Tab-separated table of N, CA and C in Angstrom:
chain	number	residue	atom	x	y	z
G	1416	MET	N	-23.618	98.378	39.446
G	1416	MET	CA	-24.959	98.900	39.283
G	1416	MET	C	-25.897	98.157	40.229
G	1417	LEU	N	-26.701	98.887	40.930
G	1417	LEU	CA	-27.668	98.275	41.841
G	1417	LEU	C	-28.891	97.813	41.069
G	1418	PRO	N	-29.484	96.697	41.516
G	1418	PRO	CA	-30.692	96.221	40.832
G	1418	PRO	C	-31.859	97.173	41.079
G	1419	ALA	N	-32.824	97.110	40.203
G	1419	ALA	CA	-34.040	97.893	40.382
G	1419	ALA	C	-34.687	97.507	41.706
G	1420	PRO	N	-35.362	98.447	42.367
G	1420	PRO	CA	-35.947	98.158	43.680
G	1420	PRO	C	-36.917	96.979	43.705
G	1421	ASP	N	-37.502	96.653	42.591
G	1421	ASP	CA	-38.475	95.564	42.575
G	1421	ASP	C	-37.882	94.242	42.101
G	1422	SER	N	-36.550	94.158	42.012
G	1422	SER	CA	-35.949	92.908	41.575
G	1422	SER	C	-35.172	92.250	42.709
G	1423	LEU	N	-35.045	90.970	42.620
G	1423	LEU	CA	-34.322	90.193	43.616
G	1423	LEU	C	-32.832	90.432	43.439
G	1424	ALA	N	-32.130	90.731	44.545
G	1424	ALA	CA	-30.703	91.029	44.469
G	1424	ALA	C	-29.855	89.998	45.199
G	1425	ALA	N	-30.456	89.296	46.172
G	1425	ALA	CA	-29.653	88.390	47.000
G	1425	ALA	C	-30.536	87.319	47.620
G	1426	VAL	N	-29.880	86.255	48.074
G	1426	VAL	CA	-30.557	85.218	48.852
G	1426	VAL	C	-29.756	84.992	50.130
G	1427	GLN	N	-30.459	84.574	51.158
G	1427	GLN	CA	-29.832	84.278	52.436
G	1427	GLN	C	-30.292	82.896	52.885
G	1428	GLN	N	-29.344	82.121	53.410
G	1428	GLN	CA	-29.658	80.767	53.852
G	1428	GLN	C	-28.800	80.463	55.078
G	1429	PRO	N	-29.356	79.755	56.073
G	1429	PRO	CA	-28.520	79.323	57.195
G	1429	PRO	C	-27.463	78.331	56.696
G	1430	VAL	N	-26.233	78.533	57.128
G	1430	VAL	CA	-25.130	77.645	56.766
G	1430	VAL	C	-24.259	77.474	58.000
G	1431	SER	N	-24.126	76.236	58.459
G	1431	SER	CA	-23.267	75.942	59.608
G	1431	SER	C	-22.951	74.455	59.590
G	1432	LEU	N	-22.172	74.023	60.551
G	1432	LEU	CA	-21.902	72.588	60.659
G	1432	LEU	C	-23.129	71.831	61.142
G	1433	VAL	N	-24.111	72.534	61.688
G	1433	VAL	CA	-25.388	71.907	62.052
G	1433	VAL	C	-26.309	71.896	60.838
G	1434	MET	N	-26.311	72.994	60.100
G	1434	MET	CA	-27.106	73.121	58.866
G	1434	MET	C	-26.143	72.951	57.685
G	1435	ALA	N	-25.606	71.755	57.544
G	1435	ALA	CA	-24.527	71.500	56.581
G	1435	ALA	C	-25.022	71.172	55.171
G	1436	GLN	N	-26.305	70.922	55.001
G	1436	GLN	CA	-26.812	70.556	53.679
G	1436	GLN	C	-26.490	71.607	52.606
G	1437	PRO	N	-26.581	72.910	52.906
G	1437	PRO	CA	-26.196	73.881	51.872
G	1437	PRO	C	-24.727	73.745	51.451
G	1438	ILE	N	-23.862	73.387	52.395
G	1438	ILE	CA	-22.446	73.196	52.061
G	1438	ILE	C	-22.297	71.976	51.156
G	1439	THR	N	-22.936	70.884	51.537
G	1439	THR	CA	-22.858	69.657	50.752
G	1439	THR	C	-23.371	69.890	49.334
G	1440	ARG	N	-24.508	70.548	49.227
G	1440	ARG	CA	-25.078	70.811	47.900
G	1440	ARG	C	-24.162	71.700	47.069
G	1441	ALA	N	-23.621	72.743	47.693
G	1441	ALA	CA	-22.742	73.653	46.950
G	1441	ALA	C	-21.473	72.936	46.496
G	1442	LEU	N	-20.941	72.051	47.333
G	1442	LEU	CA	-19.767	71.277	46.934
G	1442	LEU	C	-20.071	70.388	45.728
G	1443	ASP	N	-21.323	69.962	45.613
G	1443	ASP	CA	-21.742	69.130	44.486
G	1443	ASP	C	-22.225	69.955	43.296
G	1444	GLY	N	-22.101	71.295	43.402
G	1444	GLY	CA	-22.494	72.166	42.292
G	1444	GLY	C	-23.986	72.338	42.135
G	1445	ARG	N	-24.713	72.187	43.233
G	1445	ARG	CA	-26.163	72.338	43.148
G	1445	ARG	C	-26.677	73.071	44.376
G	1446	GLY	N	-27.965	73.319	44.427
G	1446	GLY	CA	-28.581	73.972	45.574
G	1446	GLY	C	-28.790	75.463	45.368
G	1447	PRO	N	-29.505	76.069	46.303
G	1447	PRO	CA	-29.886	77.481	46.169
G	1447	PRO	C	-28.706	78.446	46.064
G	1448	LEU	N	-27.630	78.196	46.794
G	1448	LEU	CA	-26.498	79.114	46.727
G	1448	LEU	C	-25.850	79.098	45.344
G	1449	VAL	N	-25.680	77.917	44.796
G	1449	VAL	CA	-25.099	77.787	43.462
G	1449	VAL	C	-26.035	78.413	42.420
G	1450	GLN	N	-27.319	78.133	42.532
G	1450	GLN	CA	-28.284	78.683	41.574
G	1450	GLN	C	-28.336	80.206	41.656
G	1451	ALA	N	-28.311	80.729	42.880
G	1451	ALA	CA	-28.348	82.187	43.047
G	1451	ALA	C	-27.100	82.831	42.454
G	1452	ARG	N	-25.964	82.269	42.742
G	1452	ARG	CA	-24.703	82.817	42.211
G	1452	ARG	C	-24.729	82.770	40.686
G	1453	SER	N	-25.218	81.660	40.120
G	1453	SER	CA	-25.294	81.532	38.657
G	1453	SER	C	-26.229	82.571	38.049
G	1454	ALA	N	-27.228	82.981	38.822
G	1454	ALA	CA	-28.184	83.982	38.346
G	1454	ALA	C	-27.697	85.410	38.592
G	1455	GLY	N	-26.487	85.532	39.143
G	1455	GLY	CA	-25.935	86.863	39.378
G	1455	GLY	C	-26.373	87.510	40.670
G	1456	LEU	N	-26.935	86.711	41.575
G	1456	LEU	CA	-27.378	87.243	42.862
G	1456	LEU	C	-26.269	87.110	43.903
G	1457	LEU	N	-26.285	87.984	44.884
G	1457	LEU	CA	-25.392	87.846	46.021
G	1457	LEU	C	-25.913	86.733	46.923
G	1458	THR	N	-25.001	86.033	47.573
G	1458	THR	CA	-25.408	84.957	48.479
G	1458	THR	C	-24.900	85.265	49.885
G	1459	PHE	N	-25.806	85.159	50.841
G	1459	PHE	CA	-25.509	85.414	52.243
G	1459	PHE	C	-25.764	84.142	53.044
G	1460	ALA	N	-24.896	83.874	54.009
G	1460	ALA	CA	-25.109	82.763	54.935
G	1460	ALA	C	-25.329	83.341	56.325
G	1461	SER	N	-26.365	82.869	56.979
G	1461	SER	CA	-26.656	83.299	58.343
G	1461	SER	C	-26.430	82.133	59.302
G	1462	ALA	N	-26.388	82.450	60.571
G	1462	ALA	CA	-26.314	81.476	61.668
G	1462	ALA	C	-25.131	80.513	61.575
G	1463	PRO	N	-23.914	81.011	61.306
G	1463	PRO	CA	-22.778	80.089	61.195
G	1463	PRO	C	-22.433	79.376	62.495
G	1464	LEU	N	-22.862	79.932	63.624
G	1464	LEU	CA	-22.649	79.270	64.914
G	1464	LEU	C	-23.936	78.658	65.443
G	1465	HIS	N	-24.946	78.593	64.585
G	1465	HIS	CA	-26.248	78.008	64.923
G	1465	HIS	C	-26.781	78.600	66.232
G	1466	GLY	N	-26.802	79.921	66.264
G	1466	GLY	CA	-27.308	80.616	67.439
G	1466	GLY	C	-26.452	80.411	68.679
G	1467	GLY	N	-25.208	80.071	68.504
G	1467	GLY	CA	-24.301	79.822	69.625
G	1467	GLY	C	-24.300	78.385	70.098
G	1468	GLU	N	-25.286	77.607	69.676
G	1468	GLU	CA	-25.400	76.214	70.123
G	1468	GLU	C	-24.255	75.340	69.624
G	1469	LEU	N	-23.698	75.690	68.485
G	1469	LEU	CA	-22.640	74.887	67.894
G	1469	LEU	C	-21.410	74.809	68.794
G	1470	LEU	N	-21.179	75.849	69.574
G	1470	LEU	CA	-20.004	75.862	70.449
G	1470	LEU	C	-20.077	74.777	71.514
G	1471	ASP	N	-21.279	74.356	71.876
G	1471	ASP	CA	-21.447	73.258	72.834
G	1471	ASP	C	-21.430	71.892	72.147
G	1472	LEU	N	-21.544	71.876	70.839
G	1472	LEU	CA	-21.645	70.621	70.096
G	1472	LEU	C	-20.338	70.189	69.435
G	1473	ILE	N	-19.526	71.135	69.028
G	1473	ILE	CA	-18.317	70.791	68.281
G	1473	ILE	C	-17.296	70.123	69.202
G	1474	THR	N	-16.664	69.097	68.700
G	1474	THR	CA	-15.675	68.369	69.491
G	1474	THR	C	-14.275	68.943	69.255
G	1475	PRO	N	-13.389	68.766	70.214
G	1475	PRO	CA	-12.001	69.213	70.001
G	1475	PRO	C	-11.367	68.553	68.773
G	1476	GLU	N	-11.733	67.316	68.513
G	1476	GLU	CA	-11.185	66.612	67.349
G	1476	GLU	C	-11.629	67.270	66.043
G	1477	LEU	N	-12.873	67.698	65.992
G	1477	LEU	CA	-13.371	68.360	64.784
G	1477	LEU	C	-12.711	69.731	64.620
G	1478	VAL	N	-12.533	70.452	65.712
G	1478	VAL	CA	-11.818	71.731	65.652
G	1478	VAL	C	-10.426	71.516	65.068
G	1479	GLU	N	-9.727	70.488	65.547
G	1479	GLU	CA	-8.368	70.211	65.066
G	1479	GLU	C	-8.352	69.842	63.579
G	1480	LEU	N	-9.387	69.166	63.118
G	1480	LEU	CA	-9.480	68.823	61.699
G	1480	LEU	C	-9.678	70.078	60.849
G	1481	ILE	N	-10.507	70.988	61.354
G	1481	ILE	CA	-10.816	72.207	60.605
G	1481	ILE	C	-9.624	73.163	60.613
G	1482	TRP	N	-9.126	73.466	61.815
G	1482	TRP	CA	-8.031	74.428	61.948
G	1482	TRP	C	-7.299	74.126	63.243
G	1483	PRO	N	-6.226	73.368	63.179
G	1483	PRO	CA	-5.497	72.981	64.389
G	1483	PRO	C	-5.136	74.182	65.262
G	1484	GLY	N	-5.482	74.067	66.535
G	1484	GLY	CA	-5.177	75.097	67.516
G	1484	GLY	C	-6.162	76.244	67.573
G	1485	ALA	N	-7.176	76.223	66.721
G	1485	ALA	CA	-8.146	77.327	66.677
G	1485	ALA	C	-9.134	77.241	67.834
G	1486	HIS	N	-9.744	78.351	68.141
G	1486	HIS	CA	-10.875	78.391	69.064
G	1486	HIS	C	-12.055	77.737	68.344
G	1487	PRO	N	-12.925	77.036	69.047
G	1487	PRO	CA	-14.070	76.395	68.378
G	1487	PRO	C	-14.903	77.347	67.509
G	1488	ALA	N	-15.149	78.558	67.986
G	1488	ALA	CA	-15.947	79.504	67.192
G	1488	ALA	C	-15.243	79.835	65.886
G	1489	THR	N	-13.938	80.010	65.944
G	1489	THR	CA	-13.168	80.327	64.757
G	1489	THR	C	-13.226	79.184	63.752
G	1490	ALA	N	-13.095	77.968	64.241
G	1490	ALA	CA	-13.164	76.800	63.358
G	1490	ALA	C	-14.543	76.692	62.708
G	1491	CYS	N	-15.587	76.936	63.477
G	1491	CYS	CA	-16.947	76.867	62.933
G	1491	CYS	C	-17.175	77.933	61.869
G	1492	LEU	N	-16.675	79.140	62.113
G	1492	LEU	CA	-16.811	80.208	61.126
G	1492	LEU	C	-16.043	79.877	59.853
G	1493	LEU	N	-14.853	79.317	60.015
G	1493	LEU	CA	-14.063	78.937	58.847
G	1493	LEU	C	-14.790	77.889	58.012
G	1494	ALA	N	-15.361	76.897	58.666
G	1494	ALA	CA	-16.074	75.842	57.926
G	1494	ALA	C	-17.269	76.427	57.174
G	1495	ALA	N	-18.084	77.229	57.838
G	1495	ALA	CA	-19.251	77.820	57.170
G	1495	ALA	C	-18.822	78.780	56.066
G	1496	GLY	N	-17.820	79.598	56.347
G	1496	GLY	CA	-17.373	80.583	55.374
G	1496	GLY	C	-16.675	79.987	54.167
G	1497	SER	N	-16.292	78.724	54.247
G	1497	SER	CA	-15.633	78.049	53.129
G	1497	SER	C	-16.624	77.446	52.148
G	1498	CYS	N	-17.910	77.581	52.431
G	1498	CYS	CA	-18.945	77.035	51.552
G	1498	CYS	C	-18.822	77.637	50.157
G	1499	PRO	N	-18.734	76.792	49.118
G	1499	PRO	CA	-18.673	77.313	47.749
G	1499	PRO	C	-19.920	78.138	47.413
G	1500	SER	N	-19.755	79.090	46.542
G	1500	SER	CA	-20.839	79.958	46.051
G	1500	SER	C	-21.373	80.908	47.106
G	1501	LEU	N	-20.599	81.137	48.145
G	1501	LEU	CA	-21.018	82.032	49.221
G	1501	LEU	C	-20.262	83.346	49.104
G	1502	ASP	N	-21.001	84.452	49.144
G	1502	ASP	CA	-20.379	85.775	49.061
G	1502	ASP	C	-20.167	86.400	50.432
G	1503	VAL	N	-21.142	86.259	51.331
G	1503	VAL	CA	-21.104	86.959	52.610
G	1503	VAL	C	-21.519	86.009	53.729
G	1504	LEU	N	-20.718	85.978	54.789
G	1504	LEU	CA	-21.060	85.230	55.995
G	1504	LEU	C	-21.484	86.243	57.042
G	1505	LEU	N	-22.729	86.172	57.476
G	1505	LEU	CA	-23.252	87.123	58.454
G	1505	LEU	C	-22.825	86.695	59.855
G	1506	VAL	N	-22.083	87.557	60.526
G	1506	VAL	CA	-21.622	87.279	61.886
G	1506	VAL	C	-21.810	88.520	62.731
G	1507	SER	N	-21.865	88.308	64.018
G	1507	SER	CA	-21.854	89.425	64.957
G	1507	SER	C	-20.735	89.159	65.950
G	1508	ALA	N	-20.232	90.220	66.537
G	1508	ALA	CA	-19.139	90.090	67.490
G	1508	ALA	C	-19.383	91.032	68.653
G	1509	SER	N	-19.042	90.570	69.846
G	1509	SER	CA	-19.276	91.380	71.038
G	1509	SER	C	-18.124	92.331	71.335
G	1510	THR	N	-16.968	92.082	70.735
G	1510	THR	CA	-15.805	92.949	70.957
G	1510	THR	C	-15.046	93.126	69.645
G	1511	PRO	N	-14.243	94.166	69.551
G	1511	PRO	CA	-13.403	94.313	68.345
G	1511	PRO	C	-12.459	93.123	68.156
G	1512	GLU	N	-11.984	92.543	69.240
G	1512	GLU	CA	-11.104	91.383	69.140
G	1512	GLU	C	-11.835	90.196	68.522
G	1513	HIS	N	-13.099	89.981	68.930
G	1513	HIS	CA	-13.889	88.891	68.350
G	1513	HIS	C	-14.130	89.146	66.863
G	1514	TRP	N	-14.364	90.407	66.514
G	1514	TRP	CA	-14.559	90.744	65.104
G	1514	TRP	C	-13.295	90.442	64.304
G	1515	ASP	N	-12.148	90.874	64.823
G	1515	ASP	CA	-10.883	90.623	64.126
G	1515	ASP	C	-10.627	89.127	63.953
G	1516	THR	N	-10.971	88.344	64.978
G	1516	THR	CA	-10.802	86.895	64.903
G	1516	THR	C	-11.715	86.300	63.836
G	1517	ALA	N	-12.957	86.774	63.801
G	1517	ALA	CA	-13.904	86.270	62.797
G	1517	ALA	C	-13.425	86.597	61.391
G	1518	VAL	N	-12.964	87.806	61.186
G	1518	VAL	CA	-12.487	88.209	59.870
G	1518	VAL	C	-11.265	87.386	59.472
G	1519	SER	N	-10.342	87.197	60.408
G	1519	SER	CA	-9.130	86.441	60.077
G	1519	SER	C	-9.434	84.973	59.799
G	1520	ALA	N	-10.505	84.453	60.390
G	1520	ALA	CA	-10.889	83.056	60.146
G	1520	ALA	C	-11.253	82.831	58.690
G	1521	LEU	N	-11.657	83.879	58.009
G	1521	LEU	CA	-12.113	83.741	56.628
G	1521	LEU	C	-11.037	84.106	55.612
G	1522	ASP	N	-9.855	84.459	56.094
G	1522	ASP	CA	-8.761	84.853	55.196
G	1522	ASP	C	-8.286	83.712	54.294
G	1523	ASP	N	-8.308	82.514	54.803
G	1523	ASP	CA	-7.785	81.359	54.062
G	1523	ASP	C	-8.810	80.232	54.131
G	1524	PRO	N	-9.835	80.257	53.258
G	1524	PRO	CA	-10.899	79.247	53.326
G	1524	PRO	C	-10.370	77.829	53.119
G	1525	LEU	N	-11.115	76.883	53.634
G	1525	LEU	CA	-10.806	75.480	53.405
G	1525	LEU	C	-10.992	75.157	51.925
G	1526	THR	N	-10.196	74.235	51.431
G	1526	THR	CA	-10.404	73.761	50.058
G	1526	THR	C	-11.646	72.871	50.044
G	1527	ASP	N	-12.141	72.603	48.865
G	1527	ASP	CA	-13.287	71.696	48.756
G	1527	ASP	C	-12.950	70.335	49.365
G	1528	THR	N	-11.742	69.857	49.142
G	1528	THR	CA	-11.328	68.553	49.680
G	1528	THR	C	-11.314	68.588	51.206
G	1529	GLU	N	-10.768	69.647	51.784
G	1529	GLU	CA	-10.743	69.767	53.252
G	1529	GLU	C	-12.154	69.866	53.814
G	1530	LEU	N	-12.995	70.624	53.137
G	1530	LEU	CA	-14.373	70.788	53.600
G	1530	LEU	C	-15.133	69.468	53.512
G	1531	ARG	N	-14.902	68.692	52.477
G	1531	ARG	CA	-15.550	67.373	52.372
G	1531	ARG	C	-15.114	66.448	53.505
G	1532	LYS	N	-13.834	66.514	53.912
G	1532	LYS	CA	-13.362	65.694	55.039
G	1532	LYS	C	-14.107	66.060	56.323
G	1533	VAL	N	-14.331	67.345	56.525
G	1533	VAL	CA	-15.091	67.798	57.699
G	1533	VAL	C	-16.505	67.255	57.638
G	1534	LEU	N	-17.149	67.377	56.487
G	1534	LEU	CA	-18.534	66.906	56.347
G	1534	LEU	C	-18.617	65.383	56.479
G	1535	ASP	N	-17.589	64.675	56.042
G	1535	ASP	CA	-17.562	63.217	56.190
G	1535	ASP	C	-17.614	62.816	57.660
G	1536	VAL	N	-16.951	63.583	58.522
G	1536	VAL	CA	-16.976	63.299	59.955
G	1536	VAL	C	-18.393	63.470	60.504
G	1537	LEU	N	-19.113	64.424	59.951
G	1537	LEU	CA	-20.480	64.713	60.435
G	1537	LEU	C	-21.552	63.810	59.830
G	1538	ALA	N	-21.220	63.113	58.759
G	1538	ALA	CA	-22.220	62.288	58.055
G	1538	ALA	C	-22.694	61.149	58.936
G	1539	PRO	N	-24.010	60.899	58.919
G	1539	PRO	CA	-24.525	59.757	59.679
G	1539	PRO	C	-23.969	58.453	59.132
G	1540	ARG	N	-23.722	57.561	60.002
G	1540	ARG	CA	-23.152	56.259	59.605
G	1540	ARG	C	-24.239	55.234	59.495
């Protein structure tokens, strides 16, 4: 059943390895994504590649930690798409092949433990 036109149906938040706070909060069972899901709302994540900038920032070592042998974009999508309490990861693709790669990246999300290891690498020391 669709919500009434005047009611809130979903929330959208940037989620990426650059904007990792939503992932950290969701892993801890808190934050807007968790609250929205608990309220029965759909949750959307935008900017999983941080406007394309993430591809210049991610290291080969981090790619290997996320998904050994993956393309950096695929690894970044997998990390963002593995965020707990997330229903939809908003992505765009320039070719059908890129779309298929993006979809396949989300077939087997990272576990919470694997995702925490990734975030630990990114944590300031």
